[in-house]
């Protein structure tokens, strides 16, 4: 191979590359970032700051309100999702449907909203904050003191690591979510209110974490 062909080959090999694989070039600015596990991508402070800004635009932007409204309609529908028992036992279906209708009229521990309204609220909060927590709990009726299953909605800013567990952050607990040795959630820590330093530990079996995972872990 003559010298000219060697020069051409070297030139082609130099340009035969992935532009995205170049760490720096004078032709474009450097993109900050690092390859880390998903749970190290964002801190509690960063997550809450992003949620704060999202809620600001919800309060002050008609466009954001409309986007949340459309998301809610397409996820939960105008009146919520409908559940219909469909077993082979028609009598059981009738009794289950009656029980479900009675329960969904008053499912919330903290309000008198029906299940359709709560589904819309879950979808709206999910769209805005990126997540919402549902605690499976129980409540009593005022009439005969009977116990019924209830749900309680918790906003994302109330899930955080309590002060007494801060030394375990990134090890056995990550931003309010307590994990086992495999990284599976064992429990969630919730502030009792925004202005309180009292935390409640809820077993993961009693928590539905509504969010859309985008990365493993």
PDB file of C-alpha atoms in Angstrom:
ATOM      1  CA  UNK A   1       0.000   0.000   0.000  1.00  0.00           C
ATOM      2  CA  UNK A   2       1.463   3.309  -1.066  1.00  0.00           C
ATOM      3  CA  UNK A   3       1.712   6.323   1.209  1.00  0.00           C
ATOM      4  CA  UNK A   4      -1.326   8.105  -0.250  1.00  0.00           C
ATOM      5  CA  UNK A   5      -3.602   5.104   0.294  1.00  0.00           C
ATOM      6  CA  UNK A   6      -2.325   4.781   3.848  1.00  0.00           C
ATOM      7  CA  UNK A   7      -3.162   8.434   4.496  1.00  0.00           C
ATOM      8  CA  UNK A   8      -6.686   7.977   3.065  1.00  0.00           C
ATOM      9  CA  UNK A   9      -7.245   4.846   5.162  1.00  0.00           C
ATOM     10  CA  UNK A  10      -6.100   6.634   8.315  1.00  0.00           C
ATOM     11  CA  UNK A  11      -8.404   9.558   7.475  1.00  0.00           C
ATOM     12  CA  UNK A  12     -11.435   7.297   6.974  1.00  0.00           C
ATOM     13  CA  UNK A  13     -10.696   5.378  10.180  1.00  0.00           C
ATOM     14  CA  UNK A  14     -10.460   8.663  12.077  1.00  0.00           C
ATOM     15  CA  UNK A  15     -13.939   9.743  10.943  1.00  0.00           C
ATOM     16  CA  UNK A  16     -15.480   6.264  11.197  1.00  0.00           C
ATOM     17  CA  UNK A  17     -16.871   6.840  14.688  1.00  0.00           C
ATOM     18  CA  UNK A  18     -19.972   7.610  16.735  1.00  0.00           C
ATOM     19  CA  UNK A  19     -20.287  11.335  17.261  1.00  0.00           C
ATOM     20  CA  UNK A  20     -22.205  10.700  20.494  1.00  0.00           C
ATOM     21  CA  UNK A  21     -19.223   8.712  21.819  1.00  0.00           C
ATOM     22  CA  UNK A  22     -16.920  11.750  21.721  1.00  0.00           C
ATOM     23  CA  UNK A  23     -16.461  13.216  25.196  1.00  0.00           C
ATOM     24  CA  UNK A  24     -15.651  16.683  23.888  1.00  0.00           C
ATOM     25  CA  UNK A  25     -15.493  18.588  20.634  1.00  0.00           C
ATOM     26  CA  UNK A  26     -15.000  22.278  19.782  1.00  0.00           C
ATOM     27  CA  UNK A  27     -18.085  21.963  17.562  1.00  0.00           C
ATOM     28  CA  UNK A  28     -20.533  21.559  20.450  1.00  0.00           C
ATOM     29  CA  UNK A  29     -20.764  22.177  24.166  1.00  0.00           C
ATOM     30  CA  UNK A  30     -20.108  19.502  26.749  1.00  0.00           C
ATOM     31  CA  UNK A  31     -23.138  17.686  28.142  1.00  0.00           C
ATOM     32  CA  UNK A  32     -22.871  17.185  31.915  1.00  0.00           C
ATOM     33  CA  UNK A  33     -23.809  13.861  33.410  1.00  0.00           C
ATOM     34  CA  UNK A  34     -22.507  10.524  34.682  1.00  0.00           C
ATOM     35  CA  UNK A  35     -23.458   6.863  34.463  1.00  0.00           C
ATOM     36  CA  UNK A  36     -24.838   5.850  37.856  1.00  0.00           C
ATOM     37  CA  UNK A  37     -27.604   3.603  39.164  1.00  0.00           C
ATOM     38  CA  UNK A  38     -31.109   5.045  38.893  1.00  0.00           C
ATOM     39  CA  UNK A  39     -31.477   5.661  42.626  1.00  0.00           C
ATOM     40  CA  UNK A  40     -28.440   7.982  42.559  1.00  0.00           C
ATOM     41  CA  UNK A  41     -29.761  10.041  39.656  1.00  0.00           C
ATOM     42  CA  UNK A  42     -31.637  12.551  41.782  1.00  0.00           C
ATOM     43  CA  UNK A  43     -31.626  13.663  45.406  1.00  0.00           C
ATOM     44  CA  UNK A  44     -34.674  14.295  47.568  1.00  0.00           C
ATOM     45  CA  UNK A  45     -34.041  18.049  47.358  1.00  0.00           C
ATOM     46  CA  UNK A  46     -33.839  17.953  43.547  1.00  0.00           C
ATOM     47  CA  UNK A  47     -36.994  15.849  43.261  1.00  0.00           C
ATOM     48  CA  UNK A  48     -38.965  18.196  45.493  1.00  0.00           C
ATOM     49  CA  UNK A  49     -37.656  21.275  43.674  1.00  0.00           C
ATOM     50  CA  UNK A  50     -38.834  19.860  40.343  1.00  0.00           C
ATOM     51  CA  UNK A  51     -42.235  19.077  41.892  1.00  0.00           C
ATOM     52  CA  UNK A  52     -42.407  22.609  43.333  1.00  0.00           C
ATOM     53  CA  UNK A  53     -41.860  24.131  39.905  1.00  0.00           C
ATOM     54  CA  UNK A  54     -44.394  21.780  38.303  1.00  0.00           C
ATOM     55  CA  UNK A  55     -47.027  22.814  40.863  1.00  0.00           C
ATOM     56  CA  UNK A  56     -46.210  26.484  40.272  1.00  0.00           C
ATOM     57  CA  UNK A  57     -47.016  26.111  36.577  1.00  0.00           C
ATOM     58  CA  UNK A  58     -50.161  24.145  37.427  1.00  0.00           C
ATOM     59  CA  UNK A  59     -51.345  27.155  39.433  1.00  0.00           C
ATOM     60  CA  UNK A  60     -50.316  29.757  36.861  1.00  0.00           C
ATOM     61  CA  UNK A  61     -50.440  28.175  33.398  1.00  0.00           C
ATOM     62  CA  UNK A  62     -53.661  27.309  31.595  1.00  0.00           C
ATOM     63  CA  UNK A  63     -51.622  25.134  29.209  1.00  0.00           C
ATOM     64  CA  UNK A  64     -50.307  22.930  32.030  1.00  0.00           C
ATOM     65  CA  UNK A  65     -53.799  22.671  33.504  1.00  0.00           C
ATOM     66  CA  UNK A  66     -55.167  21.569  30.137  1.00  0.00           C
ATOM     67  CA  UNK A  67     -52.400  18.971  29.708  1.00  0.00           C
ATOM     68  CA  UNK A  68     -53.177  17.520  33.140  1.00  0.00           C
ATOM     69  CA  UNK A  69     -56.874  17.544  32.309  1.00  0.00           C
ATOM     70  CA  UNK A  70     -56.343  15.620  29.069  1.00  0.00           C
ATOM     71  CA  UNK A  71     -54.043  13.121  30.815  1.00  0.00           C
ATOM     72  CA  UNK A  72     -56.697  12.565  33.481  1.00  0.00           C
ATOM     73  CA  UNK A  73     -59.459  12.040  30.918  1.00  0.00           C
ATOM     74  CA  UNK A  74     -57.452   9.506  28.911  1.00  0.00           C
ATOM     75  CA  UNK A  75     -56.229   7.613  31.998  1.00  0.00           C
ATOM     76  CA  UNK A  76     -59.287   7.553  34.261  1.00  0.00           C
ATOM     77  CA  UNK A  77     -62.090   8.749  32.004  1.00  0.00           C
ATOM     78  CA  UNK A  78     -64.667  11.419  32.894  1.00  0.00           C
ATOM     79  CA  UNK A  79     -66.214   9.361  35.725  1.00  0.00           C
ATOM     80  CA  UNK A  80     -63.463   6.865  36.572  1.00  0.00           C
ATOM     81  CA  UNK A  81     -62.892   3.272  35.526  1.00  0.00           C
ATOM     82  CA  UNK A  82     -65.783   0.829  35.935  1.00  0.00           C
ATOM     83  CA  UNK A  83     -65.387  -2.567  37.594  1.00  0.00           C
ATOM     84  CA  UNK A  84     -67.821  -5.362  36.690  1.00  0.00           C
ATOM     85  CA  UNK A  85     -67.736  -8.810  38.383  1.00  0.00           C
ATOM     86  CA  UNK A  86     -67.728 -11.508  35.713  1.00  0.00           C
ATOM     87  CA  UNK A  87     -67.414 -14.897  37.370  1.00  0.00           C
ATOM     88  CA  UNK A  88     -69.407 -17.982  36.399  1.00  0.00           C
ATOM     89  CA  UNK A  89     -71.594 -17.495  39.499  1.00  0.00           C
ATOM     90  CA  UNK A  90     -74.279 -14.939  38.624  1.00  0.00           C
ATOM     91  CA  UNK A  91     -75.513 -14.716  42.215  1.00  0.00           C
ATOM     92  CA  UNK A  92     -71.999 -13.935  43.445  1.00  0.00           C
ATOM     93  CA  UNK A  93     -71.631 -11.325  40.696  1.00  0.00           C
ATOM     94  CA  UNK A  94     -74.794  -9.595  41.892  1.00  0.00           C
ATOM     95  CA  UNK A  95     -73.675  -9.537  45.527  1.00  0.00           C
ATOM     96  CA  UNK A  96     -70.124  -8.453  44.620  1.00  0.00           C
ATOM     97  CA  UNK A  97     -71.437  -5.652  42.422  1.00  0.00           C
ATOM     98  CA  UNK A  98     -73.687  -4.372  45.217  1.00  0.00           C
ATOM     99  CA  UNK A  99     -70.821  -4.475  47.723  1.00  0.00           C
ATOM    100  CA  UNK A 100     -68.507  -2.688  45.281  1.00  0.00           C
ATOM    101  CA  UNK A 101     -71.069   0.015  44.504  1.00  0.00           C
ATOM    102  CA  UNK A 102     -71.598   0.649  48.201  1.00  0.00           C
ATOM    103  CA  UNK A 103     -67.863   0.805  48.890  1.00  0.00           C
ATOM    104  CA  UNK A 104     -66.874   3.047  45.965  1.00  0.00           C
ATOM    105  CA  UNK A 105     -69.288   5.741  47.110  1.00  0.00           C
ATOM    106  CA  UNK A 106     -67.152   6.297  50.221  1.00  0.00           C
ATOM    107  CA  UNK A 107     -63.654   4.767  49.764  1.00  0.00           C
ATOM    108  CA  UNK A 108     -61.427   7.610  51.003  1.00  0.00           C
ATOM    109  CA  UNK A 109     -60.191   7.809  54.582  1.00  0.00           C
ATOM    110  CA  UNK A 110     -59.827  11.603  54.534  1.00  0.00           C
ATOM    111  CA  UNK A 111     -62.743  12.828  52.419  1.00  0.00           C
ATOM    112  CA  UNK A 112     -66.213  12.012  51.151  1.00  0.00           C
ATOM    113  CA  UNK A 113     -65.141  11.839  47.493  1.00  0.00           C
ATOM    114  CA  UNK A 114     -66.248   8.790  45.525  1.00  0.00           C
ATOM    115  CA  UNK A 115     -63.861   6.442  43.734  1.00  0.00           C
ATOM    116  CA  UNK A 116     -64.349   8.080  40.333  1.00  0.00           C
ATOM    117  CA  UNK A 117     -63.193  11.437  41.694  1.00  0.00           C
ATOM    118  CA  UNK A 118     -60.234   9.782  43.448  1.00  0.00           C
ATOM    119  CA  UNK A 119     -59.167   8.050  40.244  1.00  0.00           C
ATOM    120  CA  UNK A 120     -59.134  11.396  38.472  1.00  0.00           C
ATOM    121  CA  UNK A 121     -57.159  12.911  41.343  1.00  0.00           C
ATOM    122  CA  UNK A 122     -54.640  10.054  41.206  1.00  0.00           C
ATOM    123  CA  UNK A 123     -54.175  10.534  37.449  1.00  0.00           C
ATOM    124  CA  UNK A 124     -53.842  14.329  37.796  1.00  0.00           C
ATOM    125  CA  UNK A 125     -51.239  14.023  40.579  1.00  0.00           C
ATOM    126  CA  UNK A 126     -49.364  11.337  38.671  1.00  0.00           C
ATOM    127  CA  UNK A 127     -49.188  13.605  35.616  1.00  0.00           C
ATOM    128  CA  UNK A 128     -48.027  16.615  37.634  1.00  0.00           C
ATOM    129  CA  UNK A 129     -45.674  15.137  40.265  1.00  0.00           C
ATOM    130  CA  UNK A 130     -44.711  11.980  38.395  1.00  0.00           C
ATOM    131  CA  UNK A 131     -45.999   9.797  41.233  1.00  0.00           C
ATOM    132  CA  UNK A 132     -48.572   9.438  43.984  1.00  0.00           C
ATOM    133  CA  UNK A 133     -48.916   6.993  46.875  1.00  0.00           C
ATOM    134  CA  UNK A 134     -52.047   5.073  47.874  1.00  0.00           C
ATOM    135  CA  UNK A 135     -52.170   3.591  51.371  1.00  0.00           C
ATOM    136  CA  UNK A 136     -54.493   0.644  51.897  1.00  0.00           C
ATOM    137  CA  UNK A 137     -56.033   1.140  55.322  1.00  0.00           C
ATOM    138  CA  UNK A 138     -59.310   0.780  57.235  1.00  0.00           C
ATOM    139  CA  UNK A 139     -61.982   3.090  58.607  1.00  0.00           C
ATOM    140  CA  UNK A 140     -65.081   2.805  60.782  1.00  0.00           C
ATOM    141  CA  UNK A 141     -68.613   3.850  60.002  1.00  0.00           C
ATOM    142  CA  UNK A 142     -70.331   6.315  62.300  1.00  0.00           C
ATOM    143  CA  UNK A 143     -73.590   4.361  62.385  1.00  0.00           C
ATOM    144  CA  UNK A 144     -72.640   0.946  63.768  1.00  0.00           C
ATOM    145  CA  UNK A 145     -68.841   1.253  64.127  1.00  0.00           C
ATOM    146  CA  UNK A 146     -68.210  -1.426  61.493  1.00  0.00           C
ATOM    147  CA  UNK A 147     -64.777  -1.588  59.894  1.00  0.00           C
ATOM    148  CA  UNK A 148     -64.427  -1.164  56.141  1.00  0.00           C
ATOM    149  CA  UNK A 149     -61.417  -1.039  53.802  1.00  0.00           C
ATOM    150  CA  UNK A 150     -60.387   2.499  52.898  1.00  0.00           C
ATOM    151  CA  UNK A 151     -57.652   4.155  50.856  1.00  0.00           C
ATOM    152  CA  UNK A 152     -55.595   7.258  51.631  1.00  0.00           C
ATOM    153  CA  UNK A 153     -53.816   9.321  48.979  1.00  0.00           C
ATOM    154  CA  UNK A 154     -50.370  10.718  49.854  1.00  0.00           C
ATOM    155  CA  UNK A 155     -48.552  13.336  47.764  1.00  0.00           C
ATOM    156  CA  UNK A 156     -44.940  12.722  46.775  1.00  0.00           C
ATOM    157  CA  UNK A 157     -43.396  15.506  48.902  1.00  0.00           C
ATOM    158  CA  UNK A 158     -44.470  13.702  52.070  1.00  0.00           C
ATOM    159  CA  UNK A 159     -42.379  10.611  51.252  1.00  0.00           C
ATOM    160  CA  UNK A 160     -38.846  11.217  52.509  1.00  0.00           C
ATOM    161  CA  UNK A 161     -36.194   9.747  54.774  1.00  0.00           C
ATOM    162  CA  UNK A 162     -36.792  10.566  58.464  1.00  0.00           C
ATOM    163  CA  UNK A 163     -33.972  12.253  60.424  1.00  0.00           C
ATOM    164  CA  UNK A 164     -33.318   9.149  62.528  1.00  0.00           C
ATOM    165  CA  UNK A 165     -32.577   7.145  59.355  1.00  0.00           C
ATOM    166  CA  UNK A 166     -30.486   9.720  57.494  1.00  0.00           C
ATOM    167  CA  UNK A 167     -27.252   7.778  58.123  1.00  0.00           C
ATOM    168  CA  UNK A 168     -28.746   4.847  56.194  1.00  0.00           C
ATOM    169  CA  UNK A 169     -29.599   6.973  53.139  1.00  0.00           C
ATOM    170  CA  UNK A 170     -28.395   5.256  49.957  1.00  0.00           C
ATOM    171  CA  UNK A 171     -27.906   1.967  51.817  1.00  0.00           C
ATOM    172  CA  UNK A 172     -31.043   0.474  53.357  1.00  0.00           C
ATOM    173  CA  UNK A 173     -33.271   3.456  52.594  1.00  0.00           C
ATOM    174  CA  UNK A 174     -33.509   5.720  49.549  1.00  0.00           C
ATOM    175  CA  UNK A 175     -35.526   8.951  49.656  1.00  0.00           C
ATOM    176  CA  UNK A 176     -38.081   7.580  52.097  1.00  0.00           C
ATOM    177  CA  UNK A 177     -38.293   4.067  50.635  1.00  0.00           C
ATOM    178  CA  UNK A 178     -36.866   1.367  52.898  1.00  0.00           C
ATOM    179  CA  UNK A 179     -35.360  -1.545  50.956  1.00  0.00           C
ATOM    180  CA  UNK A 180     -34.143  -5.070  51.578  1.00  0.00           C
ATOM    181  CA  UNK A 181     -30.725  -6.362  50.504  1.00  0.00           C
ATOM    182  CA  UNK A 182     -32.004  -6.847  46.936  1.00  0.00           C
ATOM    183  CA  UNK A 183     -33.338  -3.312  46.624  1.00  0.00           C
ATOM    184  CA  UNK A 184     -37.002  -4.330  46.851  1.00  0.00           C
ATOM    185  CA  UNK A 185     -39.194  -1.869  48.813  1.00  0.00           C
ATOM    186  CA  UNK A 186     -40.002  -3.101  52.321  1.00  0.00           C
ATOM    187  CA  UNK A 187     -41.671   0.022  53.733  1.00  0.00           C
ATOM    188  CA  UNK A 188     -42.385   3.673  53.001  1.00  0.00           C
ATOM    189  CA  UNK A 189     -41.827   6.603  55.355  1.00  0.00           C
ATOM    190  CA  UNK A 190     -44.359   9.438  55.184  1.00  0.00           C
ATOM    191  CA  UNK A 191     -44.499  12.758  56.987  1.00  0.00           C
ATOM    192  CA  UNK A 192     -47.754  13.157  58.877  1.00  0.00           C
ATOM    193  CA  UNK A 193     -48.054  16.632  57.308  1.00  0.00           C
ATOM    194  CA  UNK A 194     -45.859  19.118  55.430  1.00  0.00           C
ATOM    195  CA  UNK A 195     -45.090  21.142  58.567  1.00  0.00           C
ATOM    196  CA  UNK A 196     -44.555  18.117  60.821  1.00  0.00           C
ATOM    197  CA  UNK A 197     -41.394  16.218  61.685  1.00  0.00           C
ATOM    198  CA  UNK A 198     -43.392  13.160  62.725  1.00  0.00           C
ATOM    199  CA  UNK A 199     -43.023  10.227  60.342  1.00  0.00           C
ATOM    200  CA  UNK A 200     -45.144   7.148  59.820  1.00  0.00           C
ATOM    201  CA  UNK A 201     -43.683   3.854  58.595  1.00  0.00           C
ATOM    202  CA  UNK A 202     -46.074   1.923  56.331  1.00  0.00           C
ATOM    203  CA  UNK A 203     -45.359  -1.630  55.201  1.00  0.00           C
ATOM    204  CA  UNK A 204     -44.848  -1.898  51.439  1.00  0.00           C
ATOM    205  CA  UNK A 205     -47.641  -4.480  51.197  1.00  0.00           C
ATOM    206  CA  UNK A 206     -50.073  -1.717  52.180  1.00  0.00           C
ATOM    207  CA  UNK A 207     -48.762   0.903  49.728  1.00  0.00           C
ATOM    208  CA  UNK A 208     -49.515   1.280  46.021  1.00  0.00           C
ATOM    209  CA  UNK A 209     -46.822   3.466  44.453  1.00  0.00           C
ATOM    210  CA  UNK A 210     -48.341   4.918  41.280  1.00  0.00           C
ATOM    211  CA  UNK A 211     -45.573   5.928  38.878  1.00  0.00           C
ATOM    212  CA  UNK A 212     -44.122   4.879  35.539  1.00  0.00           C
ATOM    213  CA  UNK A 213     -40.675   3.254  35.795  1.00  0.00           C
ATOM    214  CA  UNK A 214     -38.243   4.403  33.106  1.00  0.00           C
ATOM    215  CA  UNK A 215     -35.104   2.559  34.265  1.00  0.00           C
ATOM    216  CA  UNK A 216     -34.320  -0.685  36.097  1.00  0.00           C
ATOM    217  CA  UNK A 217     -33.810  -0.190  39.812  1.00  0.00           C
TER     218      UNK A 217
END
